[in-house]
């Protein structure tokens, strides 16, 4: 009789509470009125016995099924919660990887588009916490409208991902136009007007062996191109991955570069246009890795800034440059030398301390040094930065604004900074034969002259550029037309030659 429980429990397990109830009832009837109590004596069961058993069997069948149904439901809910983003009402990365895996298995081609809102943290911090959430939610709704409810995922708080399967609909163009709209126009929300900066990376999967995380990383590598806060839509290509590997490799070796004596400084002359004499030099750092590969500062300075190693490089450059200036002074070469600095380290209090320390131990003056700050990194409304510039000026350093014209600032706001020199960026010099660009350069020069400052043009490569710059009354020029950055010995030879004989 007890063996009857096996089919009852198994049927509830597999088919649920109602089937369990039915099987329990059938078993109760089978073991009920037709089953004698003693077969040989022909004694039948008491009805109360078999009826109570029937009720028991049905109840056990129904209850087991009900409990199994509940457990399954709870499991499903838990699983669903595991696949939901903790930030938004969207599926999360687990679900994304699961769906990517399924797409790969079914041999589908698809595009993975990762969208990073690069200024979301600032919006959260400086404007409104809730607004940041609303912005992402709003963007997610628009993306869902174009690509389907199930195609949009959330990874981190400031990142949305679209898994667009290629079924004839060109999601990509639609997404691009949405993103471009967000980048170009301020978003109006909760009485605020906010300019978003969005970076999107697109990876196109066309079959092949790859894991979901590898595919995601490829889309992410794609959006890591360009300036960190610059908006744009970028595609993945294999070269990017190699570049990233190179960067990681550089980072490790950079920490050792100073100890291994692999850094050195070269000097590029600046020419005074009025008298055609060398008036100064710009110190530019170089890295000869393992004594053979020459790596340019554009490839390792940003890395050094990111890993907090830039002050070590700056100290090395300053030390080298001050010693070199001492030597040149003793040889009768009296010129000014400019050094490049990153805004972050300049704002840091230590900078003036160690720079003064290095200078005071040597036979050079602060006024022999010009500190170059790239315009791209300057926020003209940053009080701390402006105060720091005033302090440097009081200490006697010359200040110049490097790469002028490449920042996002209006000409008028430059007036707040106590600079001595504007360095017009190579971008303008390359296009100076264009009358509109020449007019812009003339505006820069006139403006600086009105404020009593000087102007230098960087990246001058041709005689034509030089002639135009002379006409525009530019004070100094620097560029390959005169000389590439030189080692100290080479510079000395050029200086002697140039400043004695002229050109
Ligand atoms: P920058 O300060 O704007 O320096 C000018 C760059 O343009 C230098 O590149 C120089 O070699 C190059 N250049 C000069 N004239 C010409 C020309 O006629 N044609 C062309 N095509 N290029 C020209 P470099 O040495 O590769 O330096 C790149 C940037 O790295 C510098 O831009 C500067 O921002 C940064 N940097 C260099 N040395 C240091 C340093 O010691 N500290 C810091 N923080 N940054 C540095
Ligand atoms: Mg410079
Ligand atoms: Mg420059």
mmCIF file with all atom_site columns, N, CA and C in Angstrom, residues 153-193:
data_model
loop_
_atom_site.group_PDB
_atom_site.id
_atom_site.type_symbol
_atom_site.label_atom_id
_atom_site.label_alt_id
_atom_site.label_comp_id
_atom_site.label_asym_id
_atom_site.label_entity_id
_atom_site.label_seq_id
_atom_site.pdbx_PDB_ins_code
_atom_site.Cartn_x
_atom_site.Cartn_y
_atom_site.Cartn_z
_atom_site.occupancy
_atom_site.B_iso_or_equiv
_atom_site.pdbx_formal_charge
_atom_site.auth_seq_id
_atom_site.auth_comp_id
_atom_site.auth_asym_id
_atom_site.auth_atom_id
_atom_site.pdbx_PDB_model_num
ATOM 1   N N  . UNK A 1 153 ? 20.776 46.211 -22.651 1.00 0.00 ? 153 UNK A N  1
ATOM 2   C CA . UNK A 1 153 ? 21.245 45.675 -21.369 1.00 0.00 ? 153 UNK A CA 1
ATOM 3   C C  . UNK A 1 153 ? 21.966 46.774 -20.603 1.00 0.00 ? 153 UNK A C  1
ATOM 4   N N  . UNK A 1 154 ? 22.058 46.560 -19.294 1.00 0.00 ? 154 UNK A N  1
ATOM 5   C CA . UNK A 1 154 ? 22.833 47.524 -18.500 1.00 0.00 ? 154 UNK A CA 1
ATOM 6   C C  . UNK A 1 154 ? 24.004 46.769 -17.893 1.00 0.00 ? 154 UNK A C  1
ATOM 7   N N  . UNK A 1 155 ? 25.191 47.386 -17.960 1.00 0.00 ? 155 UNK A N  1
ATOM 8   C CA . UNK A 1 155 ? 26.353 46.735 -17.360 1.00 0.00 ? 155 UNK A CA 1
ATOM 9   C C  . UNK A 1 155 ? 26.717 47.508 -16.099 1.00 0.00 ? 155 UNK A C  1
ATOM 10  N N  . UNK A 1 156 ? 27.493 48.595 -16.278 1.00 0.00 ? 156 UNK A N  1
ATOM 11  C CA . UNK A 1 156 ? 27.759 49.419 -15.109 1.00 0.00 ? 156 UNK A CA 1
ATOM 12  C C  . UNK A 1 156 ? 26.738 50.545 -15.085 1.00 0.00 ? 156 UNK A C  1
ATOM 13  N N  . UNK A 1 157 ? 26.836 51.389 -14.065 1.00 0.00 ? 157 UNK A N  1
ATOM 14  C CA . UNK A 1 157 ? 25.837 52.430 -13.893 1.00 0.00 ? 157 UNK A CA 1
ATOM 15  C C  . UNK A 1 157 ? 25.805 53.398 -15.083 1.00 0.00 ? 157 UNK A C  1
ATOM 16  N N  . UNK A 1 158 ? 26.986 53.604 -15.690 1.00 0.00 ? 158 UNK A N  1
ATOM 17  C CA . UNK A 1 158 ? 27.065 54.579 -16.780 1.00 0.00 ? 158 UNK A CA 1
ATOM 18  C C  . UNK A 1 158 ? 27.261 53.903 -18.134 1.00 0.00 ? 158 UNK A C  1
ATOM 19  N N  . UNK A 1 159 ? 26.792 52.662 -18.235 1.00 0.00 ? 159 UNK A N  1
ATOM 20  C CA . UNK A 1 159 ? 27.025 51.951 -19.489 1.00 0.00 ? 159 UNK A CA 1
ATOM 21  C C  . UNK A 1 159 ? 25.807 51.145 -19.927 1.00 0.00 ? 159 UNK A C  1
ATOM 22  N N  . UNK A 1 160 ? 25.391 51.360 -21.187 1.00 0.00 ? 160 UNK A N  1
ATOM 23  C CA . UNK A 1 160 ? 24.314 50.560 -21.760 1.00 0.00 ? 160 UNK A CA 1
ATOM 24  C C  . UNK A 1 160 ? 24.893 49.747 -22.909 1.00 0.00 ? 160 UNK A C  1
ATOM 25  N N  . UNK A 1 161 ? 24.294 48.588 -23.145 1.00 0.00 ? 161 UNK A N  1
ATOM 26  C CA . UNK A 1 161 ? 24.799 47.733 -24.219 1.00 0.00 ? 161 UNK A CA 1
ATOM 27  C C  . UNK A 1 161 ? 23.630 47.303 -25.092 1.00 0.00 ? 161 UNK A C  1
ATOM 28  N N  . UNK A 1 162 ? 23.854 47.321 -26.407 1.00 0.00 ? 162 UNK A N  1
ATOM 29  C CA . UNK A 1 162 ? 22.810 46.852 -27.319 1.00 0.00 ? 162 UNK A CA 1
ATOM 30  C C  . UNK A 1 162 ? 23.347 45.634 -28.052 1.00 0.00 ? 162 UNK A C  1
ATOM 31  N N  . UNK A 1 163 ? 22.565 44.565 -28.026 1.00 0.00 ? 163 UNK A N  1
ATOM 32  C CA . UNK A 1 163 ? 22.916 43.373 -28.806 1.00 0.00 ? 163 UNK A CA 1
ATOM 33  C C  . UNK A 1 163 ? 21.988 43.365 -30.005 1.00 0.00 ? 163 UNK A C  1
ATOM 34  N N  . UNK A 1 164 ? 22.528 43.777 -31.152 1.00 0.00 ? 164 UNK A N  1
ATOM 35  C CA . UNK A 1 164 ? 21.682 43.927 -32.334 1.00 0.00 ? 164 UNK A CA 1
ATOM 36  C C  . UNK A 1 164 ? 21.943 42.782 -33.296 1.00 0.00 ? 164 UNK A C  1
ATOM 37  N N  . UNK A 1 165 ? 20.963 41.898 -33.425 1.00 0.00 ? 165 UNK A N  1
ATOM 38  C CA . UNK A 1 165 ? 21.138 40.773 -34.341 1.00 0.00 ? 165 UNK A CA 1
ATOM 39  C C  . UNK A 1 165 ? 20.822 41.244 -35.753 1.00 0.00 ? 165 UNK A C  1
ATOM 40  N N  . UNK A 1 166 ? 21.619 40.774 -36.691 1.00 0.00 ? 166 UNK A N  1
ATOM 41  C CA . UNK A 1 166 ? 21.478 41.276 -38.061 1.00 0.00 ? 166 UNK A CA 1
ATOM 42  C C  . UNK A 1 166 ? 20.338 40.576 -38.772 1.00 0.00 ? 166 UNK A C  1
ATOM 43  N N  . UNK A 1 167 ? 19.176 41.182 -38.726 1.00 0.00 ? 167 UNK A N  1
ATOM 44  C CA . UNK A 1 167 ? 18.062 40.556 -39.428 1.00 0.00 ? 167 UNK A CA 1
ATOM 45  C C  . UNK A 1 167 ? 17.459 41.533 -40.422 1.00 0.00 ? 167 UNK A C  1
ATOM 46  N N  . UNK A 1 168 ? 18.338 42.234 -41.091 1.00 0.00 ? 168 UNK A N  1
ATOM 47  C CA . UNK A 1 168 ? 17.884 43.134 -42.146 1.00 0.00 ? 168 UNK A CA 1
ATOM 48  C C  . UNK A 1 168 ? 17.641 44.552 -41.682 1.00 0.00 ? 168 UNK A C  1
ATOM 49  N N  . UNK A 1 169 ? 17.411 44.764 -40.383 1.00 0.00 ? 169 UNK A N  1
ATOM 50  C CA . UNK A 1 169 ? 17.145 46.127 -39.902 1.00 0.00 ? 169 UNK A CA 1
ATOM 51  C C  . UNK A 1 169 ? 18.480 46.777 -39.560 1.00 0.00 ? 169 UNK A C  1
ATOM 52  N N  . UNK A 1 170 ? 18.683 47.982 -40.048 1.00 0.00 ? 170 UNK A N  1
ATOM 53  C CA . UNK A 1 170 ? 19.958 48.623 -39.770 1.00 0.00 ? 170 UNK A CA 1
ATOM 54  C C  . UNK A 1 170 ? 19.884 49.429 -38.468 1.00 0.00 ? 170 UNK A C  1
ATOM 55  N N  . UNK A 1 171 ? 20.047 48.699 -37.349 1.00 0.00 ? 171 UNK A N  1
ATOM 56  C CA . UNK A 1 171 ? 20.011 49.346 -36.041 1.00 0.00 ? 171 UNK A CA 1
ATOM 57  C C  . UNK A 1 171 ? 21.130 50.369 -35.900 1.00 0.00 ? 171 UNK A C  1
ATOM 58  N N  . UNK A 1 172 ? 22.239 49.994 -36.529 1.00 0.00 ? 172 UNK A N  1
ATOM 59  C CA . UNK A 1 172 ? 23.455 50.760 -36.301 1.00 0.00 ? 172 UNK A CA 1
ATOM 60  C C  . UNK A 1 172 ? 23.267 52.237 -36.643 1.00 0.00 ? 172 UNK A C  1
ATOM 61  N N  . UNK A 1 173 ? 22.676 52.475 -37.833 1.00 0.00 ? 173 UNK A N  1
ATOM 62  C CA . UNK A 1 173 ? 22.486 53.854 -38.269 1.00 0.00 ? 173 UNK A CA 1
ATOM 63  C C  . UNK A 1 173 ? 21.554 54.601 -37.310 1.00 0.00 ? 173 UNK A C  1
ATOM 64  N N  . UNK A 1 174 ? 20.506 53.868 -36.854 1.00 0.00 ? 174 UNK A N  1
ATOM 65  C CA . UNK A 1 174 ? 19.549 54.493 -35.942 1.00 0.00 ? 174 UNK A CA 1
ATOM 66  C C  . UNK A 1 174 ? 20.221 54.859 -34.632 1.00 0.00 ? 174 UNK A C  1
ATOM 67  N N  . UNK A 1 175 ? 21.005 53.896 -34.115 1.00 0.00 ? 175 UNK A N  1
ATOM 68  C CA . UNK A 1 175 ? 21.687 54.145 -32.838 1.00 0.00 ? 175 UNK A CA 1
ATOM 69  C C  . UNK A 1 175 ? 22.657 55.315 -32.998 1.00 0.00 ? 175 UNK A C  1
ATOM 70  N N  . UNK A 1 176 ? 23.355 55.314 -34.134 1.00 0.00 ? 176 UNK A N  1
ATOM 71  C CA . UNK A 1 176 ? 24.322 56.398 -34.371 1.00 0.00 ? 176 UNK A CA 1
ATOM 72  C C  . UNK A 1 176 ? 23.623 57.749 -34.359 1.00 0.00 ? 176 UNK A C  1
ATOM 73  N N  . UNK A 1 177 ? 22.453 57.806 -35.014 1.00 0.00 ? 177 UNK A N  1
ATOM 74  C CA . UNK A 1 177 ? 21.775 59.110 -35.070 1.00 0.00 ? 177 UNK A CA 1
ATOM 75  C C  . UNK A 1 177 ? 21.270 59.513 -33.680 1.00 0.00 ? 177 UNK A C  1
ATOM 76  N N  . UNK A 1 178 ? 20.820 58.528 -32.881 1.00 0.00 ? 178 UNK A N  1
ATOM 77  C CA . UNK A 1 178 ? 20.380 58.848 -31.514 1.00 0.00 ? 178 UNK A CA 1
ATOM 78  C C  . UNK A 1 178 ? 21.547 59.401 -30.717 1.00 0.00 ? 178 UNK A C  1
ATOM 79  N N  . UNK A 1 179 ? 22.699 58.701 -30.814 1.00 0.00 ? 179 UNK A N  1
ATOM 80  C CA . UNK A 1 179 ? 23.853 59.114 -30.031 1.00 0.00 ? 179 UNK A CA 1
ATOM 81  C C  . UNK A 1 179 ? 24.354 60.488 -30.470 1.00 0.00 ? 179 UNK A C  1
ATOM 82  N N  . UNK A 1 180 ? 24.382 60.679 -31.801 1.00 0.00 ? 180 UNK A N  1
ATOM 83  C CA . UNK A 1 180 ? 24.858 61.974 -32.290 1.00 0.00 ? 180 UNK A CA 1
ATOM 84  C C  . UNK A 1 180 ? 23.961 63.099 -31.801 1.00 0.00 ? 180 UNK A C  1
ATOM 85  N N  . UNK A 1 181 ? 22.654 62.812 -31.772 1.00 0.00 ? 181 UNK A N  1
ATOM 86  C CA . UNK A 1 181 ? 21.719 63.820 -31.284 1.00 0.00 ? 181 UNK A CA 1
ATOM 87  C C  . UNK A 1 181 ? 22.031 64.164 -29.819 1.00 0.00 ? 181 UNK A C  1
ATOM 88  N N  . UNK A 1 182 ? 22.258 63.116 -29.014 1.00 0.00 ? 182 UNK A N  1
ATOM 89  C CA . UNK A 1 182 ? 22.563 63.331 -27.593 1.00 0.00 ? 182 UNK A CA 1
ATOM 90  C C  . UNK A 1 182 ? 23.868 64.108 -27.412 1.00 0.00 ? 182 UNK A C  1
ATOM 91  N N  . UNK A 1 183 ? 24.847 63.823 -28.312 1.00 0.00 ? 183 UNK A N  1
ATOM 92  C CA . UNK A 1 183 ? 26.142 64.495 -28.174 1.00 0.00 ? 183 UNK A CA 1
ATOM 93  C C  . UNK A 1 183 ? 26.051 65.963 -28.588 1.00 0.00 ? 183 UNK A C  1
ATOM 94  N N  . UNK A 1 184 ? 25.242 66.226 -29.637 1.00 0.00 ? 184 UNK A N  1
ATOM 95  C CA . UNK A 1 184 ? 25.230 67.574 -30.209 1.00 0.00 ? 184 UNK A CA 1
ATOM 96  C C  . UNK A 1 184 ? 24.314 68.542 -29.473 1.00 0.00 ? 184 UNK A C  1
ATOM 97  N N  . UNK A 1 185 ? 23.227 68.016 -28.902 1.00 0.00 ? 185 UNK A N  1
ATOM 98  C CA . UNK A 1 185 ? 22.261 68.924 -28.287 1.00 0.00 ? 185 UNK A CA 1
ATOM 99  C C  . UNK A 1 185 ? 22.145 68.654 -26.790 1.00 0.00 ? 185 UNK A C  1
ATOM 100 N N  . UNK A 1 186 ? 22.011 69.723 -26.004 1.00 0.00 ? 186 UNK A N  1
ATOM 101 C CA . UNK A 1 186 ? 21.816 69.490 -24.572 1.00 0.00 ? 186 UNK A CA 1
ATOM 102 C C  . UNK A 1 186 ? 20.474 68.800 -24.304 1.00 0.00 ? 186 UNK A C  1
ATOM 103 N N  . UNK A 1 187 ? 20.447 67.940 -23.309 1.00 0.00 ? 187 UNK A N  1
ATOM 104 C CA . UNK A 1 187 ? 19.216 67.222 -22.979 1.00 0.00 ? 187 UNK A CA 1
ATOM 105 C C  . UNK A 1 187 ? 18.454 68.053 -21.955 1.00 0.00 ? 187 UNK A C  1
ATOM 106 N N  . UNK A 1 188 ? 17.163 68.256 -22.219 1.00 0.00 ? 188 UNK A N  1
ATOM 107 C CA . UNK A 1 188 ? 16.357 68.999 -21.239 1.00 0.00 ? 188 UNK A CA 1
ATOM 108 C C  . UNK A 1 188 ? 15.660 67.993 -20.355 1.00 0.00 ? 188 UNK A C  1
ATOM 109 N N  . UNK A 1 189 ? 15.919 68.061 -19.059 1.00 0.00 ? 189 UNK A N  1
ATOM 110 C CA . UNK A 1 189 ? 15.288 67.110 -18.150 1.00 0.00 ? 189 UNK A CA 1
ATOM 111 C C  . UNK A 1 189 ? 15.164 67.734 -16.770 1.00 0.00 ? 189 UNK A C  1
ATOM 112 N N  . UNK A 1 190 ? 14.035 67.538 -16.149 1.00 0.00 ? 190 UNK A N  1
ATOM 113 C CA . UNK A 1 190 ? 13.771 68.055 -14.793 1.00 0.00 ? 190 UNK A CA 1
ATOM 114 C C  . UNK A 1 190 ? 14.246 69.506 -14.631 1.00 0.00 ? 190 UNK A C  1
ATOM 115 N N  . UNK A 1 191 ? 13.938 70.360 -15.604 1.00 0.00 ? 191 UNK A N  1
ATOM 116 C CA . UNK A 1 191 ? 14.320 71.776 -15.576 1.00 0.00 ? 191 UNK A CA 1
ATOM 117 C C  . UNK A 1 191 ? 15.810 72.032 -15.741 1.00 0.00 ? 191 UNK A C  1
ATOM 118 N N  . UNK A 1 192 ? 16.596 70.996 -16.045 1.00 0.00 ? 192 UNK A N  1
ATOM 119 C CA . UNK A 1 192 ? 18.020 71.209 -16.303 1.00 0.00 ? 192 UNK A CA 1
ATOM 120 C C  . UNK A 1 192 ? 18.273 71.064 -17.796 1.00 0.00 ? 192 UNK A C  1
ATOM 121 N N  . UNK A 1 193 ? 19.314 71.744 -18.265 1.00 0.00 ? 193 UNK A N  1
ATOM 122 C CA . UNK A 1 193 ? 19.775 71.508 -19.634 1.00 0.00 ? 193 UNK A CA 1
ATOM 123 C C  . UNK A 1 193 ? 21.183 70.936 -19.504 1.00 0.00 ? 193 UNK A C  1
#
